[in-house]
Amino acid sequence: MSVLEQVGGGVRDAVRAVAMAGLRARGDLLGELMAPQMITDPYPMYRRLREAGPVARTAMGPLTTRYAICDGLLRHPATVTGTSRRREITAGTGRVQQWLFGSPSRDGLVDPTGPDSMISKNPPDHTRLRKLVSKVFTPASIGALKPRLTEIAAGLVDRARTAPSFDLMREVAGVFPVLAICEVLAIPQPDHERFRQWGSDLAADLDAMAPASKQLAANRSLAALQVYFLDLFETRRAAPGDDLVSKLIAVEEEGDRLTADELLATCMLLLFAGFETTVNLIGNGTLALIRHQDQLQLLRDDHDLVPGAVEELLRFDPPIQLSSRVPTEDVEIDGVLLEADQPVSLMLAGANRDPAVFSDPETLDITRSNARKHLSFAAGPHHCLGAALARLEADIVFRLLLERIGDLRLAGEPRRRPTFVLRGLTSLPLHS
């Protein structure tokens, strides 16, 4: 990072902190949402917002924690995503807001959250791209990975438990998802550590409040990843394999293929979206079970409850706390009018605890019959394409922890990552 970048980023971070403090002092909800205590436990705030009314107004537009509105907007045909979360949040705002909450320039880079990415496209372009990718990224292809992914995860867990204690985040949860993505893409083993670092850096894209240093690190990793994938594409075109990259290069639907930029954005998106979110699903879920020993005991007694437990853990403390949508026309959902071109923040983690949908929502219940209605993978056209892979990875790790350790106990104080949109842990020490 250049001295100019360091100074500019430091100034922006300082001004942003002052702006947030000012919003809190004025009682603006956005300032409260960015307060430090939200990192520790945001759920009392979500409950308070939901009980106060269907939609709250903030300095950056409307926000909702109501399930009906979140689900309705995610599925509504008259809503779109922006070209990135930051662009959505700052749409229609002035230059100061753009400077405070925008991301560094990505000129010359194919952005996994940018205009060539599935995550940012809207119908009919999104429909076309998703149809192409779905032809090769199928439930059957994901299910076929189970034996190999189980072998990889078992090796990590067995190595970790050779010591009296270990850090789940550092030794298992923070490693396994990127190895899984590398397996899907057939990335050579010597490059796995680079992929882990690139994936970790790109996580900054999931949080508009990430420090400037993190955003600039994401740009550098994005540039390196782009070079890597372009070289890999040439290799796979010359010698195709049975891996996802080779299949994406070859996939065709009614004469249509992925463009070069779409192929690049799709592969980078798999790493970007499939790494840190699964890391935090495993970490958040393990900590929730430790703090709810009755539920952990149910799993110890019956491992067949694991799939349902994964859904309930996704509902109870999801790795992604919010998303956003922009109505293209005035839309009424559940009696609430949402104005055209006004981005709406959808607090998915709050919707997951809406008592209108989930009985006794503040309680972790791995036998909950409707847990799969959670919005942790979104809903509608942009429902997470990698949801099946995330579920498989979590199922594998939780089963292995139950089989190889069983009595999950903390060996130290967990530490949370200092991010709001992406909720997870940096450390979770466990006894072996």
Short mmCIF file of C-alpha atoms in Angstrom, two decimals:
data_model
loop_
_atom_site.label_atom_id
_atom_site.label_comp_id
_atom_site.label_asym_id
_atom_site.label_seq_id
_atom_site.Cartn_x
_atom_site.Cartn_y
_atom_site.Cartn_z
CA MET A 1 0.00 0.00 0.00
CA SER A 2 1.41 3.39 -0.97
CA VAL A 3 1.87 6.21 1.55
CA LEU A 4 -0.86 8.17 -0.29
CA GLU A 5 -3.27 5.23 0.01
CA GLN A 6 -2.46 4.84 3.70
CA VAL A 7 -3.03 8.52 4.42
CA GLY A 8 -6.21 8.71 2.33
CA GLY A 9 -7.60 5.53 3.85
CA GLY A 10 -6.73 6.62 7.38
CA VAL A 11 -8.45 9.97 6.87
CA ARG A 12 -11.57 8.29 5.49
CA ASP A 13 -11.71 5.81 8.41
CA ALA A 14 -11.32 8.65 10.94
CA VAL A 15 -13.98 10.81 9.30
CA ARG A 16 -16.32 7.82 9.05
CA ALA A 17 -15.88 7.09 12.77
CA VAL A 18 -16.72 10.71 13.59
CA ALA A 19 -19.74 10.58 11.28
CA MET A 20 -21.02 7.42 12.99
CA ALA A 21 -20.51 8.99 16.42
CA GLY A 22 -22.45 12.03 15.26
CA LEU A 23 -25.31 9.87 14.01
CA ARG A 24 -25.43 8.04 17.35
CA ALA A 25 -25.44 11.36 19.22
CA ARG A 26 -28.40 12.52 17.12
CA GLY A 27 -30.21 9.24 17.72
CA ASP A 28 -30.06 8.16 14.07
CA LEU A 29 -30.58 4.42 13.75
CA LEU A 30 -27.63 3.96 11.39
CA GLY A 31 -25.28 5.14 14.11
CA GLU A 32 -26.78 2.65 16.57
CA LEU A 33 -26.47 -0.20 14.08
CA MET A 34 -22.77 0.50 13.68
CA ALA A 35 -22.13 0.72 17.45
CA PRO A 36 -19.52 -1.69 18.92
CA GLN A 37 -22.08 -3.63 20.98
CA MET A 38 -23.75 -4.77 17.76
CA ILE A 39 -20.67 -6.93 17.09
CA THR A 40 -21.23 -8.78 20.36
CA ASP A 41 -25.00 -9.27 20.16
CA PRO A 42 -27.15 -7.53 17.53
CA TYR A 43 -30.31 -9.50 18.25
CA PRO A 44 -31.84 -7.31 20.99
CA MET A 45 -31.63 -4.37 18.56
CA TYR A 46 -33.32 -6.38 15.80
CA ARG A 47 -36.12 -7.32 18.19
CA ARG A 48 -36.55 -3.70 19.25
CA LEU A 49 -36.71 -2.56 15.61
CA ARG A 50 -39.23 -5.22 14.68
CA GLU A 51 -41.46 -4.37 17.63
CA ALA A 52 -41.25 -0.64 16.82
CA GLY A 53 -42.76 -1.03 13.37
CA PRO A 54 -42.44 -2.69 9.98
CA VAL A 55 -39.89 -0.23 8.56
CA ALA A 56 -37.36 2.05 10.25
CA ARG A 57 -35.90 5.17 8.62
CA THR A 58 -32.16 5.80 8.67
CA ALA A 59 -29.75 8.29 7.13
CA MET A 60 -29.23 5.77 4.33
CA GLY A 61 -32.86 4.88 3.70
CA PRO A 62 -35.47 2.41 4.99
CA LEU A 63 -34.60 -0.74 6.92
CA THR A 64 -36.73 -3.71 7.96
CA THR A 65 -36.44 -6.74 10.23
CA ARG A 66 -39.90 -8.10 9.36
CA TYR A 67 -39.84 -11.50 7.67
CA ALA A 68 -42.80 -10.80 5.39
CA ILE A 69 -41.20 -7.66 3.96
CA CYS A 70 -37.71 -9.15 3.61
CA ASP A 71 -39.03 -12.30 1.93
CA GLY A 72 -41.47 -10.32 -0.19
CA LEU A 73 -38.83 -7.94 -1.53
CA LEU A 74 -36.32 -10.73 -2.20
CA ARG A 75 -38.92 -12.47 -4.36
CA HIS A 76 -40.67 -9.45 -5.91
CA PRO A 77 -40.23 -9.12 -9.70
CA ALA A 78 -40.07 -5.31 -9.46
CA THR A 79 -36.93 -5.27 -7.30
CA VAL A 80 -33.31 -5.40 -8.35
CA THR A 81 -29.90 -5.64 -6.78
CA GLY A 82 -27.36 -2.89 -7.31
CA THR A 83 -23.99 -3.48 -8.94
CA SER A 84 -22.62 -3.99 -5.43
CA ARG A 85 -23.86 -3.58 -1.87
CA ARG A 86 -21.95 -0.34 -1.48
CA ARG A 87 -23.44 1.07 -4.65
CA GLU A 88 -26.89 0.15 -3.37
CA ILE A 89 -26.31 1.75 0.02
CA THR A 90 -24.93 4.93 -1.49
CA ALA A 91 -27.35 5.17 -4.43
CA GLY A 92 -28.76 8.65 -4.65
CA THR A 93 -26.43 10.06 -2.01
CA GLY A 94 -23.88 12.82 -2.36
CA ARG A 95 -20.13 12.73 -2.90
CA VAL A 96 -19.37 12.76 0.81
CA GLN A 97 -21.38 9.58 1.39
CA GLN A 98 -19.83 7.97 -1.66
CA TRP A 99 -16.36 8.77 -0.30
CA LEU A 100 -17.21 7.52 3.19
CA PHE A 101 -18.95 4.29 2.23
CA GLY A 102 -17.75 3.54 -1.29
CA SER A 103 -14.99 1.13 -2.23
CA PRO A 104 -11.64 1.88 -3.91
CA SER A 105 -11.65 2.03 -7.70
CA ARG A 106 -11.53 -1.31 -9.48
CA ASP A 107 -10.79 -0.03 -12.95
CA GLY A 108 -9.31 -2.81 -15.05
CA LEU A 109 -10.50 -5.57 -12.71
CA VAL A 110 -13.39 -8.00 -13.07
CA ASP A 111 -15.23 -7.62 -9.78
CA PRO A 112 -17.03 -10.64 -8.20
CA THR A 113 -19.68 -8.17 -7.01
CA GLY A 114 -19.53 -6.01 -10.13
CA PRO A 115 -21.56 -5.78 -13.35
CA ASP A 116 -20.23 -9.05 -14.85
CA SER A 117 -21.13 -11.06 -11.75
CA MET A 118 -24.28 -13.10 -11.22
CA ILE A 119 -24.68 -11.51 -7.79
CA SER A 120 -25.20 -8.09 -9.41
CA LYS A 121 -27.20 -8.99 -12.50
CA ASN A 122 -30.96 -8.76 -12.75
CA PRO A 123 -33.41 -10.58 -15.07
CA PRO A 124 -33.17 -11.37 -17.90
CA ASP A 125 -29.34 -11.24 -17.73
CA HIS A 126 -29.28 -12.92 -14.31
CA THR A 127 -31.65 -15.65 -15.52
CA ARG A 128 -29.42 -16.41 -18.50
CA LEU A 129 -26.20 -16.52 -16.47
CA ARG A 130 -27.65 -18.57 -13.62
CA LYS A 131 -29.08 -21.09 -16.06
CA LEU A 132 -25.66 -21.61 -17.63
CA VAL A 133 -23.85 -22.00 -14.30
CA SER A 134 -26.58 -24.23 -12.84
CA LYS A 135 -26.03 -26.73 -15.64
CA VAL A 136 -22.66 -27.68 -14.14
CA PHE A 137 -23.03 -26.63 -10.48
CA THR A 138 -25.76 -29.18 -9.76
CA PRO A 139 -26.92 -30.89 -6.55
CA ALA A 140 -25.64 -34.18 -7.98
CA SER A 141 -22.18 -32.75 -8.65
CA ILE A 142 -22.05 -31.32 -5.14
CA GLY A 143 -23.24 -34.59 -3.57
CA ALA A 144 -20.50 -36.45 -5.40
CA LEU A 145 -17.93 -34.39 -3.48
CA LYS A 146 -19.00 -35.76 -0.09
CA PRO A 147 -16.47 -38.62 0.25
CA ARG A 148 -13.50 -36.43 -0.69
CA LEU A 149 -14.62 -33.46 1.43
CA THR A 150 -15.20 -35.76 4.39
CA GLU A 151 -11.67 -37.10 3.99
CA ILE A 152 -10.25 -33.56 3.93
CA ALA A 153 -12.24 -32.40 6.96
CA ALA A 154 -11.43 -35.56 8.93
CA GLY A 155 -7.73 -34.93 8.39
CA LEU A 156 -8.08 -31.38 9.73
CA VAL A 157 -10.08 -32.43 12.79
CA ASP A 158 -7.75 -35.32 13.59
CA ARG A 159 -4.66 -33.13 13.35
CA ALA A 160 -6.27 -30.44 15.50
CA ARG A 161 -7.24 -32.83 18.29
CA THR A 162 -3.72 -34.20 18.79
CA ALA A 163 -3.12 -31.27 21.18
CA PRO A 164 -5.01 -30.74 24.48
CA SER A 165 -6.78 -27.76 22.91
CA PHE A 166 -7.07 -26.16 19.50
CA ASP A 167 -8.61 -23.14 17.78
CA LEU A 168 -11.50 -24.28 15.63
CA MET A 169 -11.40 -21.13 13.49
CA ARG A 170 -7.70 -21.32 12.72
CA GLU A 171 -7.31 -25.08 12.32
CA VAL A 172 -10.63 -26.32 10.91
CA ALA A 173 -13.35 -23.77 10.10
CA GLY A 174 -10.91 -21.28 8.57
CA VAL A 175 -9.25 -23.93 6.40
CA PHE A 176 -11.85 -26.47 5.29
CA PRO A 177 -14.14 -24.23 3.17
CA VAL A 178 -11.30 -22.93 1.03
CA LEU A 179 -9.98 -26.48 0.57
CA ALA A 180 -13.49 -27.44 -0.51
CA ILE A 181 -13.57 -24.65 -3.10
CA CYS A 182 -10.10 -25.67 -4.28
CA GLU A 183 -11.41 -29.24 -4.66
CA VAL A 184 -14.39 -28.02 -6.70
CA LEU A 185 -12.13 -25.97 -8.99
CA ALA A 186 -9.27 -28.53 -8.99
CA ILE A 187 -6.74 -25.97 -7.76
CA PRO A 188 -3.27 -27.54 -7.26
CA GLN A 189 -2.38 -28.15 -3.61
CA PRO A 190 0.63 -25.77 -3.55
CA ASP A 191 -1.75 -22.89 -4.34
CA HIS A 192 -4.27 -23.60 -1.55
CA GLU A 193 -2.72 -21.20 0.95
CA ARG A 194 -2.77 -18.38 -1.58
CA PHE A 195 -6.45 -19.06 -2.20
CA ARG A 196 -7.14 -18.96 1.53
CA GLN A 197 -5.52 -15.54 1.82
CA TRP A 198 -7.27 -14.20 -1.25
CA GLY A 199 -10.63 -15.43 0.04
CA SER A 200 -10.02 -13.86 3.44
CA ASP A 201 -9.06 -10.52 1.88
CA LEU A 202 -12.10 -10.48 -0.40
CA ALA A 203 -14.39 -10.83 2.63
CA ALA A 204 -14.05 -7.05 3.02
CA ASP A 205 -16.51 -6.76 0.12
CA LEU A 206 -19.23 -8.10 2.40
CA ASP A 207 -18.98 -5.16 4.79
CA ALA A 208 -19.31 -1.53 3.70
CA MET A 209 -17.78 -0.45 7.01
CA ALA A 210 -14.54 -2.40 6.50
CA PRO A 211 -11.45 -0.23 7.11
CA ALA A 212 -9.78 1.25 4.04
CA SER A 213 -6.74 -0.98 4.56
CA LYS A 214 -8.97 -4.07 4.24
CA GLN A 215 -10.65 -2.74 1.11
CA LEU A 216 -7.30 -1.99 -0.52
CA ALA A 217 -6.02 -5.45 0.43
CA ALA A 218 -9.15 -6.88 -1.25
CA ASN A 219 -8.26 -4.98 -4.43
CA ARG A 220 -4.71 -6.35 -4.46
CA SER A 221 -5.93 -9.90 -3.90
CA LEU A 222 -8.57 -9.47 -6.59
CA ALA A 223 -5.89 -8.42 -9.08
CA ALA A 224 -3.71 -11.42 -8.17
CA LEU A 225 -6.66 -13.81 -8.36
CA GLN A 226 -7.61 -12.48 -11.78
CA VAL A 227 -4.13 -13.18 -13.15
CA TYR A 228 -4.20 -16.65 -11.60
CA PHE A 229 -7.57 -17.57 -13.10
CA LEU A 230 -6.70 -16.27 -16.56
CA ASP A 231 -3.65 -18.56 -16.58
CA LEU A 232 -5.76 -21.43 -15.25
CA PHE A 233 -8.36 -20.96 -18.00
CA GLU A 234 -5.67 -21.31 -20.68
CA THR A 235 -4.42 -24.50 -19.04
CA ARG A 236 -7.91 -26.02 -18.77
CA ARG A 237 -8.83 -25.09 -22.33
CA ALA A 238 -5.74 -26.93 -23.54
CA ALA A 239 -6.32 -29.93 -21.25
CA PRO A 240 -9.91 -30.06 -19.92
CA GLY A 241 -10.67 -32.10 -16.82
CA ASP A 242 -13.72 -33.10 -14.82
CA ASP A 243 -13.51 -30.00 -12.62
CA LEU A 244 -15.94 -27.09 -12.43
CA VAL A 245 -13.62 -24.67 -14.26
CA SER A 246 -13.39 -26.99 -17.28
CA LYS A 247 -17.15 -27.49 -17.23
CA LEU A 248 -17.84 -23.74 -17.02
CA ILE A 249 -15.55 -23.16 -20.00
CA ALA A 250 -17.43 -25.77 -22.01
CA VAL A 251 -21.01 -25.15 -20.83
CA GLU A 252 -23.48 -24.12 -23.50
CA GLU A 253 -27.23 -23.47 -23.54
CA GLU A 254 -29.02 -22.99 -26.87
CA GLY A 255 -25.81 -21.72 -28.46
CA ASP A 256 -25.04 -19.37 -25.54
CA ARG A 257 -21.81 -19.50 -23.52
CA LEU A 258 -20.26 -17.54 -20.69
CA THR A 259 -18.27 -14.55 -21.88
CA ALA A 260 -14.63 -14.29 -20.77
CA ASP A 261 -15.52 -11.73 -18.08
CA GLU A 262 -18.52 -13.76 -16.90
CA LEU A 263 -16.38 -16.86 -16.56
CA LEU A 264 -13.81 -14.92 -14.56
CA ALA A 265 -16.42 -13.25 -12.33
CA THR A 266 -18.18 -16.57 -11.69
CA CYS A 267 -15.03 -18.38 -10.58
CA MET A 268 -14.00 -15.49 -8.34
CA LEU A 269 -17.52 -15.34 -6.90
CA LEU A 270 -17.29 -19.01 -5.89
CA LEU A 271 -14.28 -18.19 -3.74
CA PHE A 272 -15.62 -14.85 -2.52
CA ALA A 273 -19.10 -16.05 -1.55
CA GLY A 274 -18.32 -19.64 -0.64
CA PHE A 275 -15.41 -19.16 1.71
CA GLU A 276 -15.95 -16.72 4.57
CA THR A 277 -19.68 -17.36 4.83
CA THR A 278 -19.13 -21.09 5.42
CA VAL A 279 -16.24 -20.39 7.79
CA ASN A 280 -18.63 -18.36 9.93
CA LEU A 281 -21.51 -20.82 9.65
CA ILE A 282 -19.26 -23.46 11.22
CA GLY A 283 -17.88 -21.11 13.88
CA ASN A 284 -21.17 -19.47 14.84
CA GLY A 285 -22.94 -22.83 14.85
CA THR A 286 -20.37 -24.54 17.06
CA LEU A 287 -20.42 -21.69 19.59
CA ALA A 288 -24.24 -21.72 19.66
CA LEU A 289 -24.26 -25.45 20.41
CA ILE A 290 -21.69 -25.03 23.18
CA ARG A 291 -23.85 -22.32 24.74
CA HIS A 292 -26.95 -24.53 24.46
CA GLN A 293 -25.83 -27.80 25.98
CA ASP A 294 -29.30 -29.36 25.80
CA GLN A 295 -29.23 -29.02 22.01
CA LEU A 296 -25.68 -30.32 21.80
CA GLN A 297 -26.73 -33.37 23.82
CA LEU A 298 -29.56 -34.05 21.38
CA LEU A 299 -27.00 -34.14 18.57
CA ARG A 300 -24.65 -36.37 20.56
CA ASP A 301 -27.51 -38.81 21.05
CA ASP A 302 -28.69 -38.74 17.45
CA HIS A 303 -26.38 -37.66 14.62
CA ASP A 304 -29.29 -37.95 12.19
CA LEU A 305 -30.47 -34.61 13.60
CA VAL A 306 -27.47 -32.81 12.05
CA PRO A 307 -29.17 -31.66 8.79
CA GLY A 308 -32.01 -30.03 10.74
CA ALA A 309 -29.50 -28.57 13.19
CA VAL A 310 -27.62 -26.91 10.32
CA GLU A 311 -30.83 -25.18 9.22
CA GLU A 312 -31.60 -24.02 12.76
CA LEU A 313 -28.05 -22.75 13.28
CA LEU A 314 -28.32 -20.81 10.01
CA ARG A 315 -31.54 -19.27 11.31
CA PHE A 316 -30.28 -18.58 14.81
CA ASP A 317 -26.98 -16.79 14.07
CA PRO A 318 -26.37 -16.45 10.31
CA PRO A 319 -23.01 -15.50 8.78
CA ILE A 320 -24.57 -12.74 6.64
CA GLN A 321 -26.71 -10.31 8.62
CA LEU A 322 -28.25 -8.20 5.87
CA SER A 323 -28.83 -7.70 2.20
CA SER A 324 -30.57 -4.98 0.19
CA ARG A 325 -32.94 -4.55 -2.71
CA VAL A 326 -34.09 -1.58 -4.78
CA PRO A 327 -37.72 -1.42 -5.97
CA THR A 328 -37.92 -0.27 -9.59
CA GLU A 329 -41.46 1.01 -8.94
CA ASP A 330 -43.57 1.75 -5.89
CA VAL A 331 -44.15 -1.61 -4.19
CA GLU A 332 -46.57 -2.47 -1.37
CA ILE A 333 -45.68 -5.48 0.78
CA ASP A 334 -47.52 -6.50 3.93
CA GLY A 335 -49.30 -3.16 3.96
CA VAL A 336 -46.07 -1.12 3.70
CA LEU A 337 -45.37 1.18 0.72
CA LEU A 338 -41.75 1.08 -0.46
CA GLU A 339 -40.85 3.82 -2.90
CA ALA A 340 -39.25 3.31 -6.29
CA ASP A 341 -35.45 3.69 -6.52
CA GLN A 342 -35.07 3.80 -2.72
CA PRO A 343 -32.67 1.04 -1.53
CA VAL A 344 -34.13 -1.00 1.34
CA SER A 345 -31.85 -2.68 3.89
CA LEU A 346 -33.15 -6.17 4.63
CA MET A 347 -32.00 -7.33 8.06
CA LEU A 348 -32.12 -11.04 7.29
CA ALA A 349 -30.81 -12.04 10.72
CA GLY A 350 -33.66 -10.07 12.29
CA ALA A 351 -36.23 -11.62 9.96
CA ASN A 352 -34.96 -15.05 11.00
CA ARG A 353 -36.22 -14.30 14.51
CA ASP A 354 -39.62 -12.92 13.56
CA PRO A 355 -42.21 -14.53 15.87
CA ALA A 356 -44.80 -14.21 13.10
CA VAL A 357 -42.95 -17.08 11.37
CA PHE A 358 -40.85 -18.84 14.02
CA SER A 359 -42.36 -19.72 17.40
CA ASP A 360 -40.17 -18.81 20.39
CA PRO A 361 -37.60 -17.40 17.91
CA GLU A 362 -34.95 -16.44 20.49
CA THR A 363 -34.58 -20.11 21.47
CA LEU A 364 -32.22 -22.48 19.66
CA ASP A 365 -34.23 -25.59 18.76
CA ILE A 366 -32.53 -28.05 16.41
CA THR A 367 -35.80 -29.96 16.03
CA ARG A 368 -37.67 -26.88 14.78
CA SER A 369 -39.96 -28.03 11.97
CA ASN A 370 -39.79 -24.90 9.82
CA ALA A 371 -36.17 -23.82 10.36
CA ARG A 372 -35.48 -24.16 6.64
CA LYS A 373 -37.69 -21.11 6.04
CA HIS A 374 -34.78 -18.95 7.22
CA LEU A 375 -33.52 -16.25 4.84
CA SER A 376 -29.82 -16.82 5.48
CA PHE A 377 -29.31 -17.84 1.85
CA ALA A 378 -31.70 -15.07 0.69
CA ALA A 379 -34.71 -16.05 -1.44
CA GLY A 380 -36.09 -15.59 -4.91
CA PRO A 381 -33.94 -15.27 -8.04
CA HIS A 382 -30.78 -14.54 -6.02
CA HIS A 383 -31.13 -17.46 -3.60
CA CYS A 384 -27.54 -18.56 -2.94
CA LEU A 385 -26.36 -20.90 -5.70
CA GLY A 386 -23.81 -22.42 -3.32
CA ALA A 387 -26.31 -23.19 -0.53
CA ALA A 388 -26.09 -26.94 -1.09
CA LEU A 389 -22.30 -26.87 -0.84
CA ALA A 390 -22.40 -24.79 2.35
CA ARG A 391 -24.92 -27.19 3.89
CA LEU A 392 -22.77 -30.18 2.93
CA GLU A 393 -19.61 -28.65 4.41
CA ALA A 394 -21.34 -27.75 7.68
CA ASP A 395 -22.96 -31.21 7.91
CA ILE A 396 -19.56 -32.88 7.45
CA VAL A 397 -17.77 -30.75 10.06
CA PHE A 398 -20.49 -30.98 12.72
CA ARG A 399 -20.67 -34.78 12.33
CA LEU A 400 -16.90 -35.08 12.66
CA LEU A 401 -16.81 -32.87 15.75
CA LEU A 402 -19.52 -35.02 17.33
CA GLU A 403 -17.81 -38.29 16.37
CA ARG A 404 -14.20 -37.38 17.15
CA ILE A 405 -14.66 -35.01 20.11
CA GLY A 406 -18.29 -35.16 21.22
CA ASP A 407 -18.00 -33.14 24.43
CA LEU A 408 -17.42 -29.73 22.89
CA ARG A 409 -16.08 -27.35 25.55
CA LEU A 410 -14.49 -23.92 25.37
CA ALA A 411 -10.76 -23.77 26.13
CA GLY A 412 -10.68 -19.98 26.17
CA GLU A 413 -12.71 -16.89 25.35
CA PRO A 414 -14.14 -16.72 21.80
CA ARG A 415 -13.29 -13.57 19.83
CA ARG A 416 -15.62 -12.01 17.30
CA ARG A 417 -14.51 -10.41 14.07
CA PRO A 418 -15.04 -6.62 14.06
CA THR A 419 -17.49 -6.63 11.16
CA PHE A 420 -21.22 -6.03 11.04
CA VAL A 421 -22.57 -7.44 7.78
CA LEU A 422 -20.37 -10.53 7.98
CA ARG A 423 -20.87 -12.01 11.46
CA GLY A 424 -18.32 -14.51 12.67
CA LEU A 425 -15.42 -15.38 14.93
CA THR A 426 -11.70 -14.90 14.65
CA SER A 427 -10.99 -17.40 17.43
CA LEU A 428 -12.89 -20.29 19.06
CA PRO A 429 -10.59 -22.29 21.39
CA LEU A 430 -11.86 -25.80 22.15
CA HIS A 431 -10.70 -28.66 24.36
CA SER A 432 -9.80 -31.77 22.42
#
